[in-house]
XYZ file of C-alpha atoms in Angstrom:
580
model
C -9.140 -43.597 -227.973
C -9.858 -42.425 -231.293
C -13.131 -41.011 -233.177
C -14.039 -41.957 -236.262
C -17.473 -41.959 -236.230
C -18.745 -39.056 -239.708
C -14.877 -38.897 -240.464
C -15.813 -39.558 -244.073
C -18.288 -36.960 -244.254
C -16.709 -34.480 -242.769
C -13.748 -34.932 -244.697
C -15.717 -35.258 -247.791
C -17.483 -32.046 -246.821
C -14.099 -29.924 -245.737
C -12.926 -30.498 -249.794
C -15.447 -28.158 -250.779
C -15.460 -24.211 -250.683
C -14.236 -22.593 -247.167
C -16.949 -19.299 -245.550
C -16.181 -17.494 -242.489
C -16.678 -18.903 -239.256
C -17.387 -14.933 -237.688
C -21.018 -14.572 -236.078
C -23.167 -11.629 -236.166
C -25.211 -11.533 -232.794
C -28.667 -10.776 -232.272
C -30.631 -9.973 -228.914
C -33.451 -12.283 -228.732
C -35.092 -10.043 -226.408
C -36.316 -9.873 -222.279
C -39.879 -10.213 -220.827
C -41.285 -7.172 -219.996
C -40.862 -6.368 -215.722
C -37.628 -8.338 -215.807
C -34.042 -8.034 -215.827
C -31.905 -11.120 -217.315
C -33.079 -13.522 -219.920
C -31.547 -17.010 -221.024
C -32.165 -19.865 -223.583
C -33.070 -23.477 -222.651
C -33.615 -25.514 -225.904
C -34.102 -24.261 -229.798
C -36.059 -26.626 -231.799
C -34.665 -27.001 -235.671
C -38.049 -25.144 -237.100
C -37.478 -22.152 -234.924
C -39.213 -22.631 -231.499
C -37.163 -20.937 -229.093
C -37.839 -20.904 -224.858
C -35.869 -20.053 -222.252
C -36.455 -18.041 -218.772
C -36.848 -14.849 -217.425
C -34.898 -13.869 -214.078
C -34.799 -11.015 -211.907
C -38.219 -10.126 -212.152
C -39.540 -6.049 -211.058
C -42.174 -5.629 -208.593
C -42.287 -8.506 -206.847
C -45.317 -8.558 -204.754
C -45.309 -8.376 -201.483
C -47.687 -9.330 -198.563
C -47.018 -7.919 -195.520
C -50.813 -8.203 -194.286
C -49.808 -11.189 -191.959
C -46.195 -9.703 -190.854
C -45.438 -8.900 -187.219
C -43.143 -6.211 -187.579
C -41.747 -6.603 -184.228
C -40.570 -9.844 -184.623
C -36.535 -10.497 -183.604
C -36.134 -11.486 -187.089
C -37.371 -8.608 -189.318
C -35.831 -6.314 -186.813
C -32.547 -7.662 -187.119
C -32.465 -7.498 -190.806
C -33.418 -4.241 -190.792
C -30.592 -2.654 -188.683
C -28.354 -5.261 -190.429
C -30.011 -2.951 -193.815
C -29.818 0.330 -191.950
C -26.156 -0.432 -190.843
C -25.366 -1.219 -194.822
C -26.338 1.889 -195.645
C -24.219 3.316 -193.365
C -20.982 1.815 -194.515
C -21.654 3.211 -198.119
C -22.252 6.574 -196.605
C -25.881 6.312 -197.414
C -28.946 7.274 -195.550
C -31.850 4.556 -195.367
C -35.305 5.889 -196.579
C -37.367 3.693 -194.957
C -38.633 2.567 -191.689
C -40.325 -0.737 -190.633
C -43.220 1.348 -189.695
C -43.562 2.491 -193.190
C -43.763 -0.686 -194.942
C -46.497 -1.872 -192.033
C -48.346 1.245 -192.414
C -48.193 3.159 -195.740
C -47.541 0.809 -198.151
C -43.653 1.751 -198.831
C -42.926 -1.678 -200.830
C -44.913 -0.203 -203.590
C -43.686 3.248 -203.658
C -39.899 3.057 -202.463
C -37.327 1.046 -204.009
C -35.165 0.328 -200.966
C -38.304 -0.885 -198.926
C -39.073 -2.902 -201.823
C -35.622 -4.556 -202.420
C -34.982 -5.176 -198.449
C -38.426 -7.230 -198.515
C -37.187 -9.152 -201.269
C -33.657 -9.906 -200.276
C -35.264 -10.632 -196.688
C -38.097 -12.937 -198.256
C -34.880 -14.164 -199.824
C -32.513 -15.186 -196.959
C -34.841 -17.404 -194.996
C -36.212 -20.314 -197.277
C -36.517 -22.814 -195.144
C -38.985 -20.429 -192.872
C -42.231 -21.136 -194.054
C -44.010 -18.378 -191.594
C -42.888 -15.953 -194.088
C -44.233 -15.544 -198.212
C -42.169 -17.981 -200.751
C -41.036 -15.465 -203.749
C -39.510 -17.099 -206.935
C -37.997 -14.644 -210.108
C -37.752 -17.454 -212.602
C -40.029 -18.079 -214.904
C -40.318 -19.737 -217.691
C -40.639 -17.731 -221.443
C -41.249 -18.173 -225.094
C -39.559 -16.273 -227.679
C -41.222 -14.770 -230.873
C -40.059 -13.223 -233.661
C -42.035 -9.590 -231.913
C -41.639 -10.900 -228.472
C -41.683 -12.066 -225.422
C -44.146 -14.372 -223.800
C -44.090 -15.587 -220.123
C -45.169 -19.554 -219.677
C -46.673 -20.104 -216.543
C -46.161 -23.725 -215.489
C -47.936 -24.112 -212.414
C -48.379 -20.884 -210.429
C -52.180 -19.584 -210.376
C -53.516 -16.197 -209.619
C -52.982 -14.753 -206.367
C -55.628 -14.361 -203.529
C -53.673 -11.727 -201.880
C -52.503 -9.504 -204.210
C -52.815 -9.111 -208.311
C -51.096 -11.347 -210.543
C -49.233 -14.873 -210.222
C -48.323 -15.569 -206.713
C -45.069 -15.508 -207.783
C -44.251 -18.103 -205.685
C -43.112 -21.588 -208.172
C -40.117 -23.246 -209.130
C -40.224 -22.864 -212.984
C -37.766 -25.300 -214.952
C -38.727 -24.657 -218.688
C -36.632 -27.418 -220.695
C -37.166 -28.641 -223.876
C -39.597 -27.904 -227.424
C -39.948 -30.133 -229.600
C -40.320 -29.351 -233.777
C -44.387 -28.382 -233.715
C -44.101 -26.119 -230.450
C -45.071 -28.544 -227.836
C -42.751 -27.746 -224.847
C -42.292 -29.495 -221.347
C -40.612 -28.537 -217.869
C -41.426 -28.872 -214.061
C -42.316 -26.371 -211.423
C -43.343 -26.503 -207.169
C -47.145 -25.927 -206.603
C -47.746 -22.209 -205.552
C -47.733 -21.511 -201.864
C -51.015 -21.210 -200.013
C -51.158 -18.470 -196.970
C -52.809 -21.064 -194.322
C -53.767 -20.345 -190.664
C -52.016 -23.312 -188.441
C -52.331 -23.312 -184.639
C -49.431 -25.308 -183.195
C -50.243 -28.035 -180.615
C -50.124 -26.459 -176.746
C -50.638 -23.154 -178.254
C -54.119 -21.058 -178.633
C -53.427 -18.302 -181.494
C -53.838 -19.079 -184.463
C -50.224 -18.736 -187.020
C -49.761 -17.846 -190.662
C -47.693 -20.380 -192.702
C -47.211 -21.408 -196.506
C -47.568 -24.397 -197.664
C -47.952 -26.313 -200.965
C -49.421 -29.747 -202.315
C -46.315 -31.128 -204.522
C -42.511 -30.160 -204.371
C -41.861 -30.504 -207.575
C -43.997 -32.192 -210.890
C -43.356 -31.855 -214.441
C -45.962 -30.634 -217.271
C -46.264 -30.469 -220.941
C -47.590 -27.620 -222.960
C -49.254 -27.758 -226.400
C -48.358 -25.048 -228.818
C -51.641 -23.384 -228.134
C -50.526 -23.381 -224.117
C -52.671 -26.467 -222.617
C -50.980 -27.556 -219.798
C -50.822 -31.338 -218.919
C -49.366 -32.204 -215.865
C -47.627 -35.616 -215.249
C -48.412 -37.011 -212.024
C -46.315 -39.657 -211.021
C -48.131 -42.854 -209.957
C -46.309 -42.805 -206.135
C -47.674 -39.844 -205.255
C -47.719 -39.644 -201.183
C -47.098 -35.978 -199.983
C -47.791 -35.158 -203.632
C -44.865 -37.185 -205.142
C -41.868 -35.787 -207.770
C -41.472 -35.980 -211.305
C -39.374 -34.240 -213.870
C -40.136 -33.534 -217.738
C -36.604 -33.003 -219.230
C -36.615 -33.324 -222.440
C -39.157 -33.756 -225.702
C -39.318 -35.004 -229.292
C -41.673 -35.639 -231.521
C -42.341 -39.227 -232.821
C -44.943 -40.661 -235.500
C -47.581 -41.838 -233.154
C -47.144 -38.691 -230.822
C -44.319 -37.397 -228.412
C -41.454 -38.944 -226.513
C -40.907 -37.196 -223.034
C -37.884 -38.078 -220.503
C -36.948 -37.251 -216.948
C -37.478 -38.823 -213.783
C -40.201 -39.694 -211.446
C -41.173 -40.900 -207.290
C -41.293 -44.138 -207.127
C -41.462 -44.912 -203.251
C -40.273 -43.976 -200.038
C -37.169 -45.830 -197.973
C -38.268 -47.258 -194.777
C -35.869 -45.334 -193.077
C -36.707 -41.967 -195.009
C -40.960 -43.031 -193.582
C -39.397 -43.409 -190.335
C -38.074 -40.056 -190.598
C -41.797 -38.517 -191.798
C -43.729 -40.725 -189.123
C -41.153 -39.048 -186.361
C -41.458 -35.805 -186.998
C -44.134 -35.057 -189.622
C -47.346 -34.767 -187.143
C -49.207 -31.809 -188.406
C -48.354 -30.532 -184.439
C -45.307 -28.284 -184.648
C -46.019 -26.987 -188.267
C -48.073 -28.034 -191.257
C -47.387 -31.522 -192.734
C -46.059 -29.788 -196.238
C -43.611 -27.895 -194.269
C -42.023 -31.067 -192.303
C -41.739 -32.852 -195.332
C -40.274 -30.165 -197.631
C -37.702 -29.360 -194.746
C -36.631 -33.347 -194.609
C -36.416 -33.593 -198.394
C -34.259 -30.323 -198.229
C -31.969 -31.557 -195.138
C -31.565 -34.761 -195.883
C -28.642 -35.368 -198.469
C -30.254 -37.552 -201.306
C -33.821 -36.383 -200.343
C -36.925 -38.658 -199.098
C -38.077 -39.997 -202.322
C -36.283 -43.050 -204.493
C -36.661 -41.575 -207.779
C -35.832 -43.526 -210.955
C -35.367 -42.007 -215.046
C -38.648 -42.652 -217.031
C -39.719 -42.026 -219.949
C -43.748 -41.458 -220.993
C -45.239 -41.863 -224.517
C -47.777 -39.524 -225.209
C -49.958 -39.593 -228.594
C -51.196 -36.427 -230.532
C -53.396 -35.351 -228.236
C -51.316 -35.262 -225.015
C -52.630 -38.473 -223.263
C -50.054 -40.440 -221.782
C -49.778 -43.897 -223.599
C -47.460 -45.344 -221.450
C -44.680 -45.258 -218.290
C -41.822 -47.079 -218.266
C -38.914 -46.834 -215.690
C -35.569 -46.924 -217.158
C -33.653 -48.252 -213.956
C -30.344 -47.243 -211.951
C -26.665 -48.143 -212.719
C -27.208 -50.069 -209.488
C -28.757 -52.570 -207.563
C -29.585 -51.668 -203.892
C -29.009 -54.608 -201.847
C -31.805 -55.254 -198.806
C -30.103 -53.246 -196.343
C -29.941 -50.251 -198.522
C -33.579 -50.229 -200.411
C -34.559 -49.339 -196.064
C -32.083 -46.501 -195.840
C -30.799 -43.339 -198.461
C -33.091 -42.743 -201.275
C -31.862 -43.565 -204.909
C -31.890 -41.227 -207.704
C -31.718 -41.927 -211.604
C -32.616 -38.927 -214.374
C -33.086 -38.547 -217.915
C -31.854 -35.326 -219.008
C -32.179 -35.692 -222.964
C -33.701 -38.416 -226.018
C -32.364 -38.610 -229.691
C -34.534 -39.395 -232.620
C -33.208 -43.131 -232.032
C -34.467 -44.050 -228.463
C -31.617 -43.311 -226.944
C -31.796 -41.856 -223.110
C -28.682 -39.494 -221.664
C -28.733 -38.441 -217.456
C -27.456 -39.736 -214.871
C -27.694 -42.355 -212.141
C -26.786 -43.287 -208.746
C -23.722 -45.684 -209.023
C -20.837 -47.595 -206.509
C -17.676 -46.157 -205.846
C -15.305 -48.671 -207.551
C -12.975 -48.800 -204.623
C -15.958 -48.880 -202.059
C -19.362 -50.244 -202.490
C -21.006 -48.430 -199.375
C -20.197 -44.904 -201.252
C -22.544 -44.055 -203.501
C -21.877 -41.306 -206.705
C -24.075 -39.554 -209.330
C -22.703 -40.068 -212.619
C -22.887 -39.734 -216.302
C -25.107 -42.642 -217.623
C -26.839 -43.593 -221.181
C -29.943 -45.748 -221.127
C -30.685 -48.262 -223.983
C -32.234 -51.408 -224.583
C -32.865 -51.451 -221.079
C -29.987 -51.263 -219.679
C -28.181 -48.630 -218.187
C -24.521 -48.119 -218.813
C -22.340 -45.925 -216.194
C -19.463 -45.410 -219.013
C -16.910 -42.789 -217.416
C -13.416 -45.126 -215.890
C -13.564 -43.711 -212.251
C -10.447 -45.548 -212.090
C -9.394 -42.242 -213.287
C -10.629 -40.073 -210.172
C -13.938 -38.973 -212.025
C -16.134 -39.175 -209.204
C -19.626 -37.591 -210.461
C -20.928 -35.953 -213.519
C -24.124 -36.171 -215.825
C -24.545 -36.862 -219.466
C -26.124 -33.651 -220.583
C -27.454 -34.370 -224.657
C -27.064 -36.838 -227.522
C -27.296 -36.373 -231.406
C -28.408 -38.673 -233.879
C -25.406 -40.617 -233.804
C -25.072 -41.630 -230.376
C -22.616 -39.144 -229.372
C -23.326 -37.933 -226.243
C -21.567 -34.591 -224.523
C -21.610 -33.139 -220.724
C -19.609 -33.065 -217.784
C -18.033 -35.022 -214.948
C -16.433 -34.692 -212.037
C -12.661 -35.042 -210.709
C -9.985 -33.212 -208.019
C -7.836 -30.658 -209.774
C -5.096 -29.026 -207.870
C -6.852 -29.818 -204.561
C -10.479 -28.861 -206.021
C -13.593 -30.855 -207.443
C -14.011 -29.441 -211.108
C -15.934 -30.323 -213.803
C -14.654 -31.315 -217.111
C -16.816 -31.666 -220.731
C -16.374 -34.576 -222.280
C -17.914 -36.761 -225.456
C -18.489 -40.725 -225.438
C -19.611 -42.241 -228.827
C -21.956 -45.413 -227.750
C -21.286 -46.547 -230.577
C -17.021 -47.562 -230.301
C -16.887 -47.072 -226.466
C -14.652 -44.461 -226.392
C -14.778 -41.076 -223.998
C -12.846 -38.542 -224.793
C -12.064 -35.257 -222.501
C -10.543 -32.395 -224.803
C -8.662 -29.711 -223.484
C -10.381 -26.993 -222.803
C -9.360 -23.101 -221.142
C -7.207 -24.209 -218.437
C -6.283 -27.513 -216.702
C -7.904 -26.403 -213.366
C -10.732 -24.819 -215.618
C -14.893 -26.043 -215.195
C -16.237 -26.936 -218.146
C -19.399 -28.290 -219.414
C -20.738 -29.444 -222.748
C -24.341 -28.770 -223.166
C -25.213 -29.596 -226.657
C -24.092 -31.875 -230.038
C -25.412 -31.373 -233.458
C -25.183 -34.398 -235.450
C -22.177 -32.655 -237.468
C -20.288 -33.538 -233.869
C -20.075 -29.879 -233.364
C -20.481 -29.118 -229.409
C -21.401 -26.118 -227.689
C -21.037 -25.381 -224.010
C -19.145 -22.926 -221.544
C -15.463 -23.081 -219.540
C -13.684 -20.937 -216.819
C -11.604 -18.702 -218.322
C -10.103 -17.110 -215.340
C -10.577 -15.540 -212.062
C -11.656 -12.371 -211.192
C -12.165 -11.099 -207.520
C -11.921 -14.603 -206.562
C -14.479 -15.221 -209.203
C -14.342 -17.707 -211.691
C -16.013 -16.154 -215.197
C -16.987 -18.091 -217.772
C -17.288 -17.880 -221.320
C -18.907 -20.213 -224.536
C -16.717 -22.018 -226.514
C -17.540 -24.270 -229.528
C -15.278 -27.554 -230.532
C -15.387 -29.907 -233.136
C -15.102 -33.608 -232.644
C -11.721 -34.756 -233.503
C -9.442 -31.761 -232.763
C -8.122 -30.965 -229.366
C -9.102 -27.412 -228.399
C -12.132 -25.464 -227.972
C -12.361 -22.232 -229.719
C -13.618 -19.161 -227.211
C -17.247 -18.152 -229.156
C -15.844 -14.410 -228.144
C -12.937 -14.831 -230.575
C -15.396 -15.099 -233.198
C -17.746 -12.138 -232.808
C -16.242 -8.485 -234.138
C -13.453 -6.444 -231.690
C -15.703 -3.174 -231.732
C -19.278 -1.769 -231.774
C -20.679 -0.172 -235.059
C -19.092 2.633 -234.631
C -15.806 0.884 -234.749
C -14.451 2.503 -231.788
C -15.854 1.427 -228.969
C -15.089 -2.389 -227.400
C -17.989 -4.961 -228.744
C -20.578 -4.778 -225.935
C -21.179 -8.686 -225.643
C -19.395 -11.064 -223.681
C -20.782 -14.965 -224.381
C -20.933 -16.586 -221.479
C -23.034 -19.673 -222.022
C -23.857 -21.461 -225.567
C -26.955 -23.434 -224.488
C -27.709 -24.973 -227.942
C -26.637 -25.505 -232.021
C -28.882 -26.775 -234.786
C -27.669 -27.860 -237.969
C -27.019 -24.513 -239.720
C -24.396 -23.989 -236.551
C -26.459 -20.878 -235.253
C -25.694 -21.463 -231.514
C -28.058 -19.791 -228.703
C -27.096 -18.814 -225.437
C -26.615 -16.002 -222.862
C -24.544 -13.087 -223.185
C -23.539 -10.494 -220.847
C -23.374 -6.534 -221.496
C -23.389 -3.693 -219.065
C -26.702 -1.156 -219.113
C -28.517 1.547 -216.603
C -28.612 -0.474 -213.298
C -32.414 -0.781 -211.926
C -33.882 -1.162 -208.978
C -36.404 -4.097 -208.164
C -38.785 -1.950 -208.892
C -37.422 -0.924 -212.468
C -36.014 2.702 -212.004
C -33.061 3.511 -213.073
C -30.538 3.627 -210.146
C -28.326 6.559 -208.514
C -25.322 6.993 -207.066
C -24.812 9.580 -203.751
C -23.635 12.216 -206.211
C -27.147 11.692 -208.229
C -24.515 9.752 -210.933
C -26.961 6.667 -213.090
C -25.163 3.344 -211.746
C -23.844 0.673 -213.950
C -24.483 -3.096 -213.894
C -23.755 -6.110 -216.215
C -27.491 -8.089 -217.151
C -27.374 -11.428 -218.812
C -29.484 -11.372 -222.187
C -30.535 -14.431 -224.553
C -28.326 -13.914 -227.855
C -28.685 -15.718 -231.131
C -25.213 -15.991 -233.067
C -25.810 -16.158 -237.004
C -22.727 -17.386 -239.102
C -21.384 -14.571 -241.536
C -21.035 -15.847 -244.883
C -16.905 -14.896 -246.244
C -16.586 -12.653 -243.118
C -13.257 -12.579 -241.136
C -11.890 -13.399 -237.690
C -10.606 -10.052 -236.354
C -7.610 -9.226 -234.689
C -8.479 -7.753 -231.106
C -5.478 -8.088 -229.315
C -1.881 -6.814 -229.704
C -0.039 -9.305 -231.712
C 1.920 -11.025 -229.040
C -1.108 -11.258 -227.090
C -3.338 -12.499 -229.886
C -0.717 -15.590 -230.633
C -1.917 -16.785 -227.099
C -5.558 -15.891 -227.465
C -5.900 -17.518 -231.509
C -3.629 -20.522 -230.223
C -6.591 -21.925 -227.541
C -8.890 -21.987 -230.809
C -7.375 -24.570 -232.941
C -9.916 -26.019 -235.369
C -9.688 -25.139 -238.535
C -12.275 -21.720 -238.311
C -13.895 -22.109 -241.921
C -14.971 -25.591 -241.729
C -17.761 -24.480 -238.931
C -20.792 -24.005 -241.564
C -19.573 -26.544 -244.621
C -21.479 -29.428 -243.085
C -24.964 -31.231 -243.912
C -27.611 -29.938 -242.709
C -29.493 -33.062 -240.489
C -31.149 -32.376 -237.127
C -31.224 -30.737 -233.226
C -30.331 -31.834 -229.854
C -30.951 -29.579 -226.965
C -30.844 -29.951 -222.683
C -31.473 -27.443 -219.719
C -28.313 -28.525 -217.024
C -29.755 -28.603 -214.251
């Protein structure tokens, strides 16, 4: 297999005079109240969104709480006995979070609400907490994006209580994502019984929106919308007429999925929003058939038109009454053309079904990875102008599914997987400039019987990544102490190869609700945050030395594209994707 698509130009480009391929990094910054921040998508004029996670000060309800409950209990001396272990003495009591309002005032009551909010999401008797949200970044700061939470009835603020998936901006601002409805605190009496419960429930699992620059939101209801329906807003660009938007939608519901609802979904045992929420969790491929789509939109935000985009299968008669099916469009270049993935046969069994990598174009849609070679799932993650598309897919590796990045050009057929960290290493390619340049993020080794990752950049042609760390300086400003950054994921690269992702660094550790953390001996704790970073290319700067030499002959060796032909190339256009 051989590339050869913008050989000439990169060639042609590569002739002229060589600049440093070093990065200076820059902090993009964190929402206020919250602990980790991360990029999604960069649009080429210099919109920037990502998310904020880890969010202080939760709220908490504990209005409708029966303290004596087996469950609460049992967390709590699970807690107490925690505490214990770590020769630590609990400062709370169940009494005073029921009675004077400890959640507010002391961090450990605070954080064991959370983390036992946390551990039971399938109960919907108890409050539904989520700490993502989604956020714009400005050149001053930080802006949250609500998608679809509203203000609470119960407490001030957001309920706190959404899915929020912020994804893609397109060049003027407008941005798009998808989020749950917020949780309503309902009173349900169960049939055969005469009090009256609290449950939370919601009127749509999961629906995507677009935003205008100016932050009107327009949600995009999907046209099967029983129990409130799905859809997905992945990705966004902006056309002549208006705006291009892809991701995926409800379309129906198998027979044997209704049979399912009509079963056990009474509105007697629990509310009808729980049932189906807990069978669309439960069952493996979910209750809805959900197919890629993509919506035009004009300059105003009304939607001009739906079209379905189709699977890279056919469900026979049999099947269209059992599993749901699921196709997804995950990303849109400037020339139509759709990246995701789809539901697709196992090639040496029909009745297995796989999600994997797909493109769709002139409506068709092409399943291109040979699972004659043991790739057995995947997803196509982004596309650049030239129909090169980059992401992941699946395959056993020393006994273990792992994910590999790989790049197909449409336009000669060929994939190609490049070596990356390590052979049993995950890796995933997230985004493609139309220079061929890709960013993403590999295992690098294991640690505590964790695998850590870190960003790597590679150029279309050569065979190995080169480790983004490798790039940035050995020590701090003062020139003594170890560089405080560790890349972990590059998330996106526009055409002046300034890459955006999430880097790691160690700070004061806080509590959930924002103090700085002690030890026993009254010592400040330690912990390592994730941060949004912006890596700048340093015009005639160096690659330093970090290592001893007979360790750096190992570490240089992984990265082995010619470093000073990074920034020489044309400047042309963005692609961008959220992996989720």
């Amino acid at each position: 297999m051989k590339y050869k698509l913008l050989a000439a130009s990169i060639l042609a480009t590569l002739s002229t005079s060589a600049t440093s391929a070093t990065y200076q990094l820059s902090e993009l910054g964190t929402l206020e109240d919250a602990k980790y921040s991360y990029v999604t998508d960069v649009s080429e004029s210099g919109h920037i969104i990502g998310f904020a996670n880890g969010l202080y000060n939760l709220p908490i309800d504990t209005s409708y709480i029966d303290f004596s409950e087996n469950i609460i209990e049992n967390s709590y001396d699970n807690t107490e006995a925690a505490f214990e272990l770590s020769d630590k003495v609990i400062t709370f009591t169940l009494d005073d979070i029921e009675n004077s309002d400890a959640v507010t005032t002391n961090p450990d009551a605070h954080n064991f609400m959370v983390s036992f909010l946390s551990s039971i999401p399938t109960n919907f008797e108890y409050q539904k907490l989520n700490s993502l949200v989604g956020v714009k970044y400005t050149d001053t700061q930080v802006i949250e994006q609500p998608l679809f939470d509203i203000a609470s009835v119960d407490y001030d603020g957001l309920t706190r209580s959404t899915a929020n998936i912020f994804n893609a901006v397109s060049e003027d601002g407008v941005t798009v994502g998808w989020g749950s409805a917020p949780y309503d605190k309902v009173s349900f009496t169960p049939d055969g019984e005469d009090d009256a419960e609290t449950w939370f429930t919601h009127e749509f699992i999961e629906r995507g929106i677009v935003i205008s620059a100016d932050g009107v939101r327009v949600p995009l209801m999907p046209e099967f919308n029983e129990y409130g329906g799905t859809s997905r807003a992945n990705d966004i660009i902006k056309t002549n007429s208006g705006y291009t938007v892809v991701g995926n939608i409800s379309t129906s519901i198998p027979a044997d999925r209704q049979d399912n609802i009509d079963d056990n979904c009474d509105n007697e045992d629990e509310p009808t929003s729980v049932c189906i929420n807990l069978l669309n969790t439960n069952i493996s491929r979910g209750i809805f058939n959900k197919r890629a789509v993509k919506w035009e939109l004009d300059e105003s935000l009304n939607i001009t038109s739906v079209e379905e985009l189709g699977l890279a299968l056919a469900p026979d008669e049999g099947e269209t009454e059992d599993d749901a099916f699921t196709s997804t469009a995950l990303a849109v270049n400037s020339n139509g053309t759709i990246v995701g993935s789809s539901n697709t046969r196992y090639y040496k069994n029909d009745d297995t079904i796989l999600t994997m990598p797909v493109y769709f174009k002139d409506g068709a849609v092409i399943d291109f990875i040979d699972q004659e070679d043991d790739w057995q799932a995947g997803k196509s993650i982004a596309i650049n102008d030239n129909d090169v598309i980059t992401g992941y897919a699946t395959k056993r590796i020393e006994g273990t599914l792992r994910n590999k990045f790989f790049y197909h050009d449409i336009a000669s057929g060929s994939t190609v997987f490049p070596t990356d960290y390590f052979s049993s290493s995950s890796s995933y390619g997230n985004d493609i400039n139309n220079q061929g340049y890709i960013v993403g993020e590999g295992e690098v080794g294991v640690s505590d019987n964790t695998r850590r990752k870190e960003a790597f950049i590679y150029k279309i042609g050569e065979d190995k990544i080169t480790n983004l760390n490798d790039l940035l300086p050995c020590y701090d400003t003062d020139g003594e102490t170890d560089y405080p950054y560790t890349i972990a994921e590059a998330t996106s690269i526009n055409e002046n190869n300034e890459i955006f992702g999430t880097a790691t660094k160690t700070v004061e550790k806080r509590d959930t609700l924002g103090g700085i953390v002690t030890d026993i001996n009254g010592e400040i704790e330690y912990e390592s945050i994730a941060v949004a970073v912006k890596l700048t290319p340093i015009a005639n700067g160096e690659v330093e030395s970090c290592a001893p030499p007979e360790a750096e002959v190992y570490e240089r060796n992984s990265a082995s594209f010619p470093w000073y032909t990074l920034f020489l190339l044309p400047l042309v256009g963005l692609r961008r994707v959220f992996r989720f």
